[in-house]
Short mmCIF file of C-alpha atoms in Angstrom, two decimals:
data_model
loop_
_atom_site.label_atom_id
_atom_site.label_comp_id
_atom_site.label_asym_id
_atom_site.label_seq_id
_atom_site.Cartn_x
_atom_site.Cartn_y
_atom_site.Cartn_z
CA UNK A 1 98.76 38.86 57.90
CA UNK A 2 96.29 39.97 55.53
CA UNK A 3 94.14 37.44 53.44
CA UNK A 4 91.90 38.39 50.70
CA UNK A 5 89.35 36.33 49.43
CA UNK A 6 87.51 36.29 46.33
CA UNK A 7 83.50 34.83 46.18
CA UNK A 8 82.00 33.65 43.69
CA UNK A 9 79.07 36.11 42.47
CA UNK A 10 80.35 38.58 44.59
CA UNK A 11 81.28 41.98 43.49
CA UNK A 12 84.26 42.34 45.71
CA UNK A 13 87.05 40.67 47.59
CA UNK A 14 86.83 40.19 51.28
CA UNK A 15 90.13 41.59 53.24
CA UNK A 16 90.39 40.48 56.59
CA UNK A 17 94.12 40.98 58.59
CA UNK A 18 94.38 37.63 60.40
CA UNK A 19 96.07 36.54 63.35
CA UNK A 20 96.31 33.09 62.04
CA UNK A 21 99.52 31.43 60.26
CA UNK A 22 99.82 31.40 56.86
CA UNK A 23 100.33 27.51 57.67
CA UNK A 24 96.65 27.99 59.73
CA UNK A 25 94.84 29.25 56.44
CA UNK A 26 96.48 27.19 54.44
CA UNK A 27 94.99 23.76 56.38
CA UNK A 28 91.30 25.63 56.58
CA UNK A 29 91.30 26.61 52.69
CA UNK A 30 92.28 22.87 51.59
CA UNK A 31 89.65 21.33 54.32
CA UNK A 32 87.08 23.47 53.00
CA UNK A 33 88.00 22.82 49.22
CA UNK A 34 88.80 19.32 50.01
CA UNK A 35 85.36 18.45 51.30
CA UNK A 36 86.45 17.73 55.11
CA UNK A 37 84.78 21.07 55.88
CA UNK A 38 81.90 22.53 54.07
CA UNK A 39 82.56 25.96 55.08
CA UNK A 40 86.21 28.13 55.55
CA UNK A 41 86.10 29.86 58.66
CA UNK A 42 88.72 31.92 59.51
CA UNK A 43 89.48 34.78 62.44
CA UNK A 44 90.30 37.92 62.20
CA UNK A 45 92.70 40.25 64.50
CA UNK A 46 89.62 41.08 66.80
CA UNK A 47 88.09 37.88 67.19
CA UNK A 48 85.73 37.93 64.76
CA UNK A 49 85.14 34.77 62.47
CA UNK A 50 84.32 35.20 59.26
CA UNK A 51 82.61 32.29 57.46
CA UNK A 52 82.16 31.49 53.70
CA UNK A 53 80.49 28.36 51.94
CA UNK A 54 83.61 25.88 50.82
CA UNK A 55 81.43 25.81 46.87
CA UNK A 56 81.49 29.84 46.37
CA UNK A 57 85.48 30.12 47.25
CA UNK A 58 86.63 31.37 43.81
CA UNK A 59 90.42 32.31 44.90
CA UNK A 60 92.34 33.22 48.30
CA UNK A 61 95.45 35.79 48.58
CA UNK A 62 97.65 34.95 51.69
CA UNK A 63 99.74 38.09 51.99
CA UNK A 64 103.03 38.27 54.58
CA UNK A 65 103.02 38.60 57.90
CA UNK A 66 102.41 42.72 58.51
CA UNK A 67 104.89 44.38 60.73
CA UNK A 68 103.80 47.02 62.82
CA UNK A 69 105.36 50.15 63.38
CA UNK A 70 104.80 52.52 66.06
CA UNK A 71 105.99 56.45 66.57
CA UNK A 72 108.00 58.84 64.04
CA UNK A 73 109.38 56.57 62.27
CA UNK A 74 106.37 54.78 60.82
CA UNK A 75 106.78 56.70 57.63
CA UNK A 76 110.50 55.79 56.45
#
């Protein structure tokens, strides 16, 4: 699923394609926001973490869950 993210200060969004749930980075955006967790960590479909301070989160975009297709009929 793809999650943008928008930082405070920051030019542009990050876009990361996640693994996770949209239930998942739901529970680590309000921890972070809430104050359980001072940062928002979340993975994306390669293992990498990516980590922003909980104080510079200005907005997150939890897209649906991307389908991949595969062969000729990618296109239709």
């Amino acid at each position: 699923m793809e999650v943008k993210i928008g930082v405070q200060h920051a030019p542009r969004e990050i876009s990361i394609e996640s693994a996770q749930t949209a239930e998942e980075v739901e529970k680590a955006v309000a921890d972070a926001l809430s104050g359980t967790a001072a940062l928002l960590t979340l993975e994306d479909e390669h293992g990498r973490k990516v980590i922003i301070p909980a104080d510079r989160l200005a907005y997150i975009e939890i897209g649906e869950p991307a389908t991949r297709r595969v062969g000729f009929g990618a296109a239709l």
